[in-house]
């Protein structure tokens, strides 16, 4: 018998799905991108699903249920935006053990409601069932895109510029901080700790936002990224996905990777290299995308976008040029699910 660990998450998905060819003419894109794309006349329907498991993806010791509901929606919408499409509907399914009360589920749904309002999506269905322990939430997001404006992971070409939105690594450091505080709390429950000063990084973990604003800015600037992915597993892992699917290499400039000062400080406290947190931490829900160099001026004047490197030929590999001027081959650790 084979342990699932031997394949890893992506190896396992490939293993299980390789015998499923696409047979429907309306299936424009199946497995392998942030969302599937289905031809629907003048528009495309874009679909993405994510599952969150208690004890793996969230810990209710420090995650308010309202935040969990909000985040569960946002992480799905992020995948729709990563296609340069607009989410319209969600379905929400959950399995819960008997330890959950109606009041607890009301809190969860208050968060889901807030996300639906913020992002303008409708809750249109789901499924409710029981579980032997804990909670599992699965959300499907359905969006709409224009065929010519969709951005796939596979469209990057040598010479394209690599762009990153927002800042990276803060959500990971927020999680490290919450984990540390939880351990301290278990040993010394009498000590009151104040996380107010670390609001930014804690907020990045507990209440992430999807970059709807970027998709709107692209439209206004008449820009279509040549490729795009959302940064859920860490920059390195996402850059590998783009390079693999586009059959290209990349040169990433460390100096171009945006990191918030609060994340820099917390990384140093944890004796971690901030760039390692940006490359391999997860759950930032920012966008990594590439543009044709002739579109540079369109991007230059958009706020919160950073040019951080260039797409190369596949033979050049995937490299990181450090601030010290050393060239490293990039390693993608990403999140280990198994
Ligand atoms: P993301 O991180 O953007 O949510 P994932 O890494 O979860 O994407 O998934 C990569 C691709 O594999 C997606 O196209 C997803 O739909 C597909 N996929 C994941 N799990 C399964 C599965 N059990 N069966 C079929 N397709 C899957
Ligand atoms: Mg994604």
mmCIF file of C-alpha atoms and ligand atoms in Angstrom:
data_model
loop_
_atom_site.group_PDB
_atom_site.id
_atom_site.type_symbol
_atom_site.label_atom_id
_atom_site.label_comp_id
_atom_site.label_asym_id
_atom_site.label_seq_id
_atom_site.Cartn_x
_atom_site.Cartn_y
_atom_site.Cartn_z
ATOM 1 C CA UNK A 1 0.000 0.000 0.000
ATOM 2 C CA UNK A 2 1.233 3.488 -0.855
ATOM 3 C CA UNK A 3 1.288 6.293 1.679
ATOM 4 C CA UNK A 4 -0.336 9.469 0.199
ATOM 5 C CA UNK A 5 2.718 11.405 1.446
ATOM 6 C CA UNK A 6 4.866 9.835 -1.261
ATOM 7 C CA UNK A 7 2.992 11.758 -3.973
ATOM 8 C CA UNK A 8 2.412 15.099 -2.258
ATOM 9 C CA UNK A 9 -0.753 17.129 -2.828
ATOM 10 C CA UNK A 10 -0.190 17.973 -6.493
ATOM 11 C CA UNK A 11 1.201 14.520 -7.321
ATOM 12 C CA UNK A 12 -1.884 12.975 -5.742
ATOM 13 C CA UNK A 13 -4.282 15.203 -7.724
ATOM 14 C CA UNK A 14 -2.432 14.332 -10.933
ATOM 15 C CA UNK A 15 -2.436 10.628 -10.084
ATOM 16 C CA UNK A 16 -6.176 10.568 -9.384
ATOM 17 C CA UNK A 17 -7.309 12.737 -12.281
ATOM 18 C CA UNK A 18 -5.058 11.721 -15.186
ATOM 19 C CA UNK A 19 -7.645 9.255 -16.504
ATOM 20 C CA UNK A 20 -10.287 11.985 -16.869
ATOM 21 C CA UNK A 21 -10.007 13.537 -20.316
ATOM 22 C CA UNK A 22 -12.079 16.579 -21.208
ATOM 23 C CA UNK A 23 -14.953 15.452 -23.428
ATOM 24 C CA UNK A 24 -17.318 18.441 -23.395
ATOM 25 C CA UNK A 25 -16.700 21.199 -25.946
ATOM 26 C CA UNK A 26 -17.884 23.710 -23.321
ATOM 27 C CA UNK A 27 -15.062 22.780 -20.911
ATOM 28 C CA UNK A 28 -12.479 25.424 -21.742
ATOM 29 C CA UNK A 29 -10.211 24.684 -18.785
ATOM 30 C CA UNK A 30 -10.432 21.802 -16.330
ATOM 31 C CA UNK A 31 -8.050 20.846 -13.542
ATOM 32 C CA UNK A 32 -4.826 22.772 -13.092
ATOM 33 C CA UNK A 33 -5.723 26.426 -12.685
ATOM 34 C CA UNK A 34 -7.212 28.538 -9.894
ATOM 35 C CA UNK A 35 -10.658 27.817 -11.295
ATOM 36 C CA UNK A 36 -12.274 25.765 -14.047
ATOM 37 C CA UNK A 37 -13.604 27.706 -17.048
ATOM 38 C CA UNK A 38 -16.833 26.754 -18.804
ATOM 39 C CA UNK A 39 -17.983 28.273 -22.075
ATOM 40 C CA UNK A 40 -21.331 29.988 -21.654
ATOM 41 C CA UNK A 41 -21.984 31.952 -24.820
ATOM 42 C CA UNK A 42 -20.675 35.493 -24.626
ATOM 43 C CA UNK A 43 -19.351 34.876 -21.104
ATOM 44 C CA UNK A 44 -17.489 32.116 -19.351
ATOM 45 C CA UNK A 45 -18.517 30.586 -16.057
ATOM 46 C CA UNK A 46 -15.583 30.233 -13.676
ATOM 47 C CA UNK A 47 -15.794 27.730 -10.796
ATOM 48 C CA UNK A 48 -13.558 27.056 -7.802
ATOM 49 C CA UNK A 49 -13.901 24.987 -4.606
ATOM 50 C CA UNK A 50 -11.937 24.996 -1.353
ATOM 51 C CA UNK A 51 -12.280 23.028 1.842
ATOM 52 C CA UNK A 52 -11.260 24.083 5.360
ATOM 53 C CA UNK A 53 -10.803 21.473 8.083
ATOM 54 C CA UNK A 54 -10.758 22.218 11.816
ATOM 55 C CA UNK A 55 -7.358 21.437 13.308
ATOM 56 C CA UNK A 56 -5.662 21.645 9.887
ATOM 57 C CA UNK A 57 -6.721 24.969 8.383
ATOM 58 C CA UNK A 58 -8.134 26.681 11.432
ATOM 59 C CA UNK A 59 -7.910 26.483 15.199
ATOM 60 C CA UNK A 60 -10.963 27.723 17.057
ATOM 61 C CA UNK A 61 -8.774 28.530 20.082
ATOM 62 C CA UNK A 62 -7.914 31.828 18.359
ATOM 63 C CA UNK A 63 -10.137 31.988 15.272
ATOM 64 C CA UNK A 64 -13.491 33.673 15.938
ATOM 65 C CA UNK A 65 -16.180 31.799 13.971
ATOM 66 C CA UNK A 66 -17.257 35.050 12.340
ATOM 67 C CA UNK A 67 -13.743 35.519 10.934
ATOM 68 C CA UNK A 68 -13.663 31.900 9.837
ATOM 69 C CA UNK A 69 -16.872 32.333 7.853
ATOM 70 C CA UNK A 70 -15.531 35.482 6.223
ATOM 71 C CA UNK A 71 -12.186 33.906 5.377
ATOM 72 C CA UNK A 72 -13.735 30.706 4.010
ATOM 73 C CA UNK A 73 -15.596 32.828 1.441
ATOM 74 C CA UNK A 74 -12.679 35.140 0.670
ATOM 75 C CA UNK A 75 -10.215 32.343 -0.133
ATOM 76 C CA UNK A 76 -12.644 31.059 -2.769
ATOM 77 C CA UNK A 77 -13.327 34.457 -4.275
ATOM 78 C CA UNK A 78 -9.566 34.974 -4.497
ATOM 79 C CA UNK A 79 -9.349 32.037 -6.938
ATOM 80 C CA UNK A 80 -12.042 33.593 -9.138
ATOM 81 C CA UNK A 81 -10.281 36.976 -9.190
ATOM 82 C CA UNK A 82 -7.054 35.136 -10.025
ATOM 83 C CA UNK A 83 -8.692 34.220 -13.352
ATOM 84 C CA UNK A 84 -9.407 37.935 -13.946
ATOM 85 C CA UNK A 85 -13.089 37.092 -13.497
ATOM 86 C CA UNK A 86 -15.809 38.320 -11.126
ATOM 87 C CA UNK A 87 -17.448 36.057 -8.517
ATOM 88 C CA UNK A 88 -21.258 36.134 -8.522
ATOM 89 C CA UNK A 89 -22.487 33.214 -6.383
ATOM 90 C CA UNK A 90 -21.287 30.837 -3.675
ATOM 91 C CA UNK A 91 -22.515 27.580 -2.194
ATOM 92 C CA UNK A 92 -21.582 26.667 1.381
ATOM 93 C CA UNK A 93 -21.426 23.114 2.727
ATOM 94 C CA UNK A 94 -20.407 22.047 6.184
ATOM 95 C CA UNK A 95 -20.150 18.983 8.383
ATOM 96 C CA UNK A 96 -20.192 19.512 12.162
ATOM 97 C CA UNK A 97 -20.050 17.489 15.330
ATOM 98 C CA UNK A 98 -22.647 17.924 18.066
ATOM 99 C CA UNK A 99 -20.358 20.268 20.037
ATOM 100 C CA UNK A 100 -21.501 23.143 17.800
ATOM 101 C CA UNK A 101 -24.494 25.193 18.880
ATOM 102 C CA UNK A 102 -26.928 27.191 16.750
ATOM 103 C CA UNK A 103 -25.321 30.333 18.197
ATOM 104 C CA UNK A 104 -21.895 29.195 16.995
ATOM 105 C CA UNK A 105 -23.238 28.560 13.489
ATOM 106 C CA UNK A 106 -24.979 31.948 13.551
ATOM 107 C CA UNK A 107 -21.547 33.493 14.126
ATOM 108 C CA UNK A 108 -20.057 31.510 11.231
ATOM 109 C CA UNK A 109 -22.874 32.651 8.965
ATOM 110 C CA UNK A 110 -22.547 36.263 10.129
ATOM 111 C CA UNK A 111 -19.023 36.139 8.692
ATOM 112 C CA UNK A 112 -20.227 34.498 5.486
ATOM 113 C CA UNK A 113 -22.905 37.177 5.224
ATOM 114 C CA UNK A 114 -20.388 39.992 5.683
ATOM 115 C CA UNK A 115 -18.186 38.556 2.906
ATOM 116 C CA UNK A 116 -21.206 38.193 0.570
ATOM 117 C CA UNK A 117 -22.034 41.860 1.162
ATOM 118 C CA UNK A 118 -18.487 43.114 0.807
ATOM 119 C CA UNK A 119 -17.855 41.258 -2.454
ATOM 120 C CA UNK A 120 -21.365 41.389 -3.868
ATOM 121 C CA UNK A 121 -21.988 37.652 -4.176
ATOM 122 C CA UNK A 122 -25.151 35.636 -3.510
ATOM 123 C CA UNK A 123 -25.344 32.544 -1.320
ATOM 124 C CA UNK A 124 -27.318 30.154 -3.551
ATOM 125 C CA UNK A 125 -27.034 26.718 -1.950
ATOM 126 C CA UNK A 126 -24.949 24.175 -0.086
ATOM 127 C CA UNK A 127 -25.220 21.081 2.044
ATOM 128 C CA UNK A 128 -25.451 20.459 5.799
ATOM 129 C CA UNK A 129 -24.446 17.256 7.521
ATOM 130 C CA UNK A 130 -22.926 15.841 10.705
ATOM 131 C CA UNK A 131 -19.355 14.764 11.375
ATOM 132 C CA UNK A 132 -17.862 12.539 14.100
ATOM 133 C CA UNK A 133 -15.731 15.444 15.306
ATOM 134 C CA UNK A 134 -14.790 19.022 14.546
ATOM 135 C CA UNK A 135 -15.922 21.016 11.550
ATOM 136 C CA UNK A 136 -15.300 20.911 7.820
ATOM 137 C CA UNK A 137 -16.416 23.765 5.567
ATOM 138 C CA UNK A 138 -16.418 23.562 1.797
ATOM 139 C CA UNK A 139 -17.268 26.554 -0.357
ATOM 140 C CA UNK A 140 -17.707 26.731 -4.104
ATOM 141 C CA UNK A 141 -17.476 30.072 -5.842
ATOM 142 C CA UNK A 142 -19.015 30.680 -9.253
ATOM 143 C CA UNK A 143 -17.916 33.633 -11.306
ATOM 144 C CA UNK A 144 -18.232 35.248 -14.672
ATOM 145 C CA UNK A 145 -15.493 36.289 -17.057
ATOM 146 C CA UNK A 146 -15.025 37.465 -20.605
ATOM 147 C CA UNK A 147 -13.242 34.885 -22.720
ATOM 148 C CA UNK A 148 -10.623 37.319 -24.026
ATOM 149 C CA UNK A 149 -9.925 38.801 -20.603
ATOM 150 C CA UNK A 150 -9.353 35.605 -18.607
ATOM 151 C CA UNK A 151 -5.852 35.118 -17.196
ATOM 152 C CA UNK A 152 -4.567 31.543 -16.954
ATOM 153 C CA UNK A 153 -1.503 30.157 -15.230
ATOM 154 C CA UNK A 154 -0.262 29.059 -18.637
ATOM 155 C CA UNK A 155 0.109 32.384 -20.455
ATOM 156 C CA UNK A 156 3.515 33.694 -19.280
ATOM 157 C CA UNK A 157 6.136 34.238 -22.014
ATOM 158 C CA UNK A 158 9.892 34.894 -21.758
ATOM 159 C CA UNK A 159 10.451 38.633 -21.397
ATOM 160 C CA UNK A 160 7.205 39.194 -19.451
ATOM 161 C CA UNK A 161 7.524 41.094 -16.185
ATOM 162 C CA UNK A 162 6.598 39.422 -12.898
ATOM 163 C CA UNK A 163 4.255 41.504 -10.710
ATOM 164 C CA UNK A 164 3.087 41.062 -7.118
ATOM 165 C CA UNK A 165 0.262 42.898 -5.328
ATOM 166 C CA UNK A 166 0.197 44.032 -1.696
ATOM 167 C CA UNK A 167 2.752 42.478 0.608
ATOM 168 C CA UNK A 168 3.731 38.922 1.470
ATOM 169 C CA UNK A 169 4.583 36.861 4.539
ATOM 170 C CA UNK A 170 2.451 38.769 7.065
ATOM 171 C CA UNK A 171 -0.332 36.164 7.258
ATOM 172 C CA UNK A 172 2.209 33.432 7.998
ATOM 173 C CA UNK A 173 3.836 35.528 10.718
ATOM 174 C CA UNK A 174 0.409 36.376 12.162
ATOM 175 C CA UNK A 175 -0.261 32.650 12.406
ATOM 176 C CA UNK A 176 3.136 32.002 14.047
ATOM 177 C CA UNK A 177 2.355 34.711 16.600
ATOM 178 C CA UNK A 178 -1.124 33.315 17.361
ATOM 179 C CA UNK A 179 0.347 29.812 17.749
ATOM 180 C CA UNK A 180 3.001 31.124 20.127
ATOM 181 C CA UNK A 181 0.392 32.985 22.167
ATOM 182 C CA UNK A 182 -1.760 29.872 22.336
ATOM 183 C CA UNK A 183 1.171 27.882 23.756
ATOM 184 C CA UNK A 184 1.861 30.601 26.322
ATOM 185 C CA UNK A 185 -1.827 30.709 27.232
ATOM 186 C CA UNK A 186 -1.921 26.938 27.822
ATOM 187 C CA UNK A 187 1.034 27.188 30.225
ATOM 188 C CA UNK A 188 0.070 30.489 31.873
ATOM 189 C CA UNK A 189 -3.679 31.084 31.469
ATOM 190 C CA UNK A 190 -3.520 33.818 34.127
ATOM 191 C CA UNK A 191 -1.332 36.112 31.995
ATOM 192 C CA UNK A 192 -3.291 38.593 29.877
ATOM 193 C CA UNK A 193 -1.521 39.208 26.567
ATOM 194 C CA UNK A 194 -2.122 42.136 24.276
ATOM 195 C CA UNK A 195 -1.834 41.627 20.520
ATOM 196 C CA UNK A 196 -2.990 45.134 19.671
ATOM 197 C CA UNK A 197 0.475 46.149 18.451
ATOM 198 C CA UNK A 198 0.497 43.250 16.023
ATOM 199 C CA UNK A 199 -2.897 44.084 14.571
ATOM 200 C CA UNK A 200 -1.613 44.116 11.003
ATOM 201 C CA UNK A 201 -0.090 40.640 10.842
ATOM 202 C CA UNK A 202 -2.804 39.039 12.993
ATOM 203 C CA UNK A 203 -5.445 40.663 10.777
ATOM 204 C CA UNK A 204 -3.700 39.335 7.671
ATOM 205 C CA UNK A 205 -4.122 35.811 9.023
ATOM 206 C CA UNK A 206 -7.588 36.056 10.545
ATOM 207 C CA UNK A 207 -9.304 38.350 8.066
ATOM 208 C CA UNK A 208 -7.693 38.242 4.636
ATOM 209 C CA UNK A 209 -9.221 40.115 1.712
ATOM 210 C CA UNK A 210 -9.299 39.065 -1.947
ATOM 211 C CA UNK A 211 -7.931 41.543 -4.521
ATOM 212 C CA UNK A 212 -11.156 42.515 -6.220
ATOM 213 C CA UNK A 213 -9.726 46.033 -6.499
ATOM 214 C CA UNK A 214 -6.932 44.749 -8.756
ATOM 215 C CA UNK A 215 -9.319 43.133 -11.221
ATOM 216 C CA UNK A 216 -11.180 46.456 -11.384
ATOM 217 C CA UNK A 217 -7.907 48.374 -11.806
ATOM 218 C CA UNK A 218 -6.839 46.066 -14.673
ATOM 219 C CA UNK A 219 -10.080 46.782 -16.468
ATOM 220 C CA UNK A 220 -9.743 50.544 -16.028
ATOM 221 C CA UNK A 221 -6.124 50.436 -17.196
ATOM 222 C CA UNK A 222 -7.130 48.220 -20.144
ATOM 223 C CA UNK A 223 -4.613 45.632 -18.981
ATOM 224 C CA UNK A 224 -4.869 41.861 -19.270
ATOM 225 C CA UNK A 225 -2.170 39.972 -17.378
ATOM 226 C CA UNK A 226 -0.518 37.317 -19.566
ATOM 227 C CA UNK A 227 -0.810 34.895 -16.626
ATOM 228 C CA UNK A 228 -2.101 35.081 -13.062
ATOM 229 C CA UNK A 229 -2.451 33.019 -9.869
ATOM 230 C CA UNK A 230 -3.438 33.939 -6.329
ATOM 231 C CA UNK A 231 -0.800 33.556 -3.632
ATOM 232 C CA UNK A 232 -2.322 31.041 -1.249
ATOM 233 C CA UNK A 233 0.630 28.667 -0.720
ATOM 234 C CA UNK A 234 3.555 31.120 -0.794
ATOM 235 C CA UNK A 235 5.166 33.060 -3.642
ATOM 236 C CA UNK A 236 7.715 30.367 -4.533
ATOM 237 C CA UNK A 237 5.109 27.645 -4.938
ATOM 238 C CA UNK A 238 2.854 29.911 -7.061
ATOM 239 C CA UNK A 239 5.745 31.003 -9.287
ATOM 240 C CA UNK A 240 6.515 27.309 -9.852
ATOM 241 C CA UNK A 241 2.906 26.739 -10.943
ATOM 242 C CA UNK A 242 3.093 29.601 -13.454
ATOM 243 C CA UNK A 243 6.468 28.393 -14.775
ATOM 244 C CA UNK A 244 5.336 24.777 -15.030
ATOM 245 C CA UNK A 245 2.063 25.573 -16.789
ATOM 246 C CA UNK A 246 3.607 28.217 -19.054
ATOM 247 C CA UNK A 247 6.740 26.118 -19.721
ATOM 248 C CA UNK A 248 9.051 29.002 -18.830
ATOM 249 C CA UNK A 249 11.695 29.912 -16.244
ATOM 250 C CA UNK A 250 11.883 33.005 -14.043
ATOM 251 C CA UNK A 251 14.239 35.407 -12.336
ATOM 252 C CA UNK A 252 12.773 36.804 -9.129
ATOM 253 C CA UNK A 253 14.419 39.856 -7.522
ATOM 254 C CA UNK A 254 14.442 39.687 -3.733
ATOM 255 C CA UNK A 255 14.464 43.486 -3.621
ATOM 256 C CA UNK A 256 11.182 43.529 -5.561
ATOM 257 C CA UNK A 257 9.258 41.271 -3.165
ATOM 258 C CA UNK A 258 7.045 43.519 -0.994
ATOM 259 C CA UNK A 259 7.140 42.817 2.738
ATOM 260 C CA UNK A 260 5.286 44.921 5.324
ATOM 261 C CA UNK A 261 7.506 46.497 8.039
ATOM 262 C CA UNK A 262 5.472 44.754 10.772
ATOM 263 C CA UNK A 263 6.139 41.413 9.065
ATOM 264 C CA UNK A 264 9.862 42.250 8.789
ATOM 265 C CA UNK A 265 9.977 42.962 12.531
ATOM 266 C CA UNK A 266 8.076 39.835 13.525
ATOM 267 C CA UNK A 267 10.239 37.641 11.273
ATOM 268 C CA UNK A 268 13.328 38.915 13.060
ATOM 269 C CA UNK A 269 11.697 38.211 16.464
ATOM 270 C CA UNK A 270 11.103 34.632 15.347
ATOM 271 C CA UNK A 271 14.670 34.464 13.961
ATOM 272 C CA UNK A 272 13.265 33.883 10.480
ATOM 273 C CA UNK A 273 14.451 35.483 7.266
ATOM 274 C CA UNK A 274 11.621 37.795 6.070
ATOM 275 C CA UNK A 275 12.137 36.734 2.428
ATOM 276 C CA UNK A 276 11.729 33.065 3.440
ATOM 277 C CA UNK A 277 8.379 33.968 5.030
ATOM 278 C CA UNK A 278 7.318 35.779 1.840
ATOM 279 C CA UNK A 279 8.437 32.900 -0.379
ATOM 280 C CA UNK A 280 7.170 29.974 1.659
ATOM 281 C CA UNK A 281 4.585 31.327 4.098
ATOM 282 C CA UNK A 282 1.004 30.971 2.945
ATOM 283 C CA UNK A 283 -2.426 32.570 2.894
ATOM 284 C CA UNK A 284 -1.552 36.068 1.735
ATOM 285 C CA UNK A 285 -4.251 35.940 -0.981
ATOM 286 C CA UNK A 286 -2.389 38.508 -3.021
ATOM 287 C CA UNK A 287 -1.989 38.114 -6.782
ATOM 288 C CA UNK A 288 1.078 37.027 -8.703
ATOM 289 C CA UNK A 289 0.798 37.922 -12.382
ATOM 290 C CA UNK A 290 2.872 38.568 -15.459
ATOM 291 C CA UNK A 291 2.529 41.334 -18.033
ATOM 292 C CA UNK A 292 3.809 41.957 -21.504
ATOM 293 C CA UNK A 293 6.654 44.513 -21.130
ATOM 294 C CA UNK A 294 4.808 46.876 -23.493
ATOM 295 C CA UNK A 295 2.173 47.213 -20.724
ATOM 296 C CA UNK A 296 4.739 48.410 -18.166
ATOM 297 C CA UNK A 297 3.398 51.961 -18.180
ATOM 298 C CA UNK A 298 -0.117 50.719 -17.448
ATOM 299 C CA UNK A 299 1.148 48.991 -14.308
ATOM 300 C CA UNK A 300 3.621 51.646 -13.194
ATOM 301 C CA UNK A 301 0.848 54.025 -12.128
ATOM 302 C CA UNK A 302 -1.406 51.493 -10.431
ATOM 303 C CA UNK A 303 -1.066 51.523 -6.639
ATOM 304 C CA UNK A 304 0.077 48.497 -4.644
ATOM 305 C CA UNK A 305 1.654 46.567 -7.529
ATOM 306 C CA UNK A 306 5.358 45.732 -7.466
ATOM 307 C CA UNK A 307 7.479 44.562 -10.372
ATOM 308 C CA UNK A 308 9.649 41.781 -8.995
ATOM 309 C CA UNK A 309 11.400 40.048 -11.863
ATOM 310 C CA UNK A 310 11.219 38.644 -15.329
ATOM 311 C CA UNK A 311 10.069 35.494 -17.075
ATOM 312 C CA UNK A 312 12.923 33.568 -18.717
ATOM 313 C CA UNK A 313 13.236 30.549 -20.985
ATOM 314 C CA UNK A 314 12.505 27.225 -19.303
ATOM 315 C CA UNK A 315 16.175 26.252 -19.684
ATOM 316 C CA UNK A 316 17.187 29.153 -17.402
ATOM 317 C CA UNK A 317 15.354 27.588 -14.463
ATOM 318 C CA UNK A 318 13.664 29.473 -11.628
ATOM 319 C CA UNK A 319 16.120 31.739 -9.815
ATOM 320 C CA UNK A 320 16.158 34.216 -6.968
ATOM 321 C CA UNK A 321 18.539 37.180 -7.170
ATOM 322 C CA UNK A 322 19.174 38.088 -3.525
ATOM 323 C CA UNK A 323 19.708 41.614 -2.208
ATOM 324 C CA UNK A 324 23.360 40.625 -1.774
ATOM 325 C CA UNK A 325 23.589 39.862 -5.492
ATOM 326 C CA UNK A 326 23.725 36.069 -5.214
ATOM 327 C CA UNK A 327 21.789 33.909 -7.617
ATOM 328 C CA UNK A 328 19.964 30.975 -5.969
ATOM 329 C CA UNK A 329 17.841 28.268 -7.509
ATOM 330 C CA UNK A 330 14.419 28.780 -5.952
ATOM 331 C CA UNK A 331 12.946 25.985 -3.845
ATOM 332 C CA UNK A 332 9.183 25.683 -3.591
ATOM 333 C CA UNK A 333 8.139 24.289 -0.247
ATOM 334 C CA UNK A 334 4.638 25.650 -0.163
ATOM 335 C CA UNK A 335 2.224 24.111 2.282
ATOM 336 C CA UNK A 336 2.484 20.456 3.105
ATOM 337 C CA UNK A 337 -1.062 19.179 3.320
ATOM 338 C CA UNK A 338 -0.157 15.610 4.184
HETATM 339 P P1 LIG B 1 -5.848 26.492 -5.458
HETATM 340 O O1 LIG B 1 -4.649 26.459 -4.545
HETATM 341 O O2 LIG B 1 -5.802 27.584 -6.462
HETATM 342 O O3 LIG B 1 -7.163 26.422 -4.708
HETATM 343 P P2 LIG B 1 -5.432 23.706 -5.738
HETATM 344 O O4 LIG B 1 -3.965 23.658 -5.559
HETATM 345 O O5 LIG B 1 -6.308 23.399 -4.583
HETATM 346 O O6 LIG B 1 -5.800 25.147 -6.327
HETATM 347 O O7 LIG B 1 -5.855 22.747 -6.908
HETATM 348 C C1 LIG B 1 -5.142 22.683 -8.120
HETATM 349 C C2 LIG B 1 -6.062 22.134 -9.195
HETATM 350 O O8 LIG B 1 -6.436 20.786 -8.916
HETATM 351 C C3 LIG B 1 -7.372 22.903 -9.357
HETATM 352 O O9 LIG B 1 -7.678 22.952 -10.733
HETATM 353 C C4 LIG B 1 -8.366 22.027 -8.595
HETATM 354 O O10 LIG B 1 -9.670 22.194 -9.091
HETATM 355 C C5 LIG B 1 -7.850 20.623 -8.879
HETATM 356 N N1 LIG B 1 -8.187 19.637 -7.838
HETATM 357 C C6 LIG B 1 -7.824 19.670 -6.529
HETATM 358 N N2 LIG B 1 -8.280 18.588 -5.876
HETATM 359 C C7 LIG B 1 -8.964 17.862 -6.764
HETATM 360 C C8 LIG B 1 -9.677 16.618 -6.715
HETATM 361 N N3 LIG B 1 -9.792 15.916 -5.567
HETATM 362 N N4 LIG B 1 -10.263 16.141 -7.857
HETATM 363 C C9 LIG B 1 -10.169 16.850 -9.006
HETATM 364 N N5 LIG B 1 -9.505 18.014 -9.129
HETATM 365 C C10 LIG B 1 -8.909 18.523 -8.046
HETATM 366 MG MG1 LIG B 2 -5.486 29.637 -6.312
#
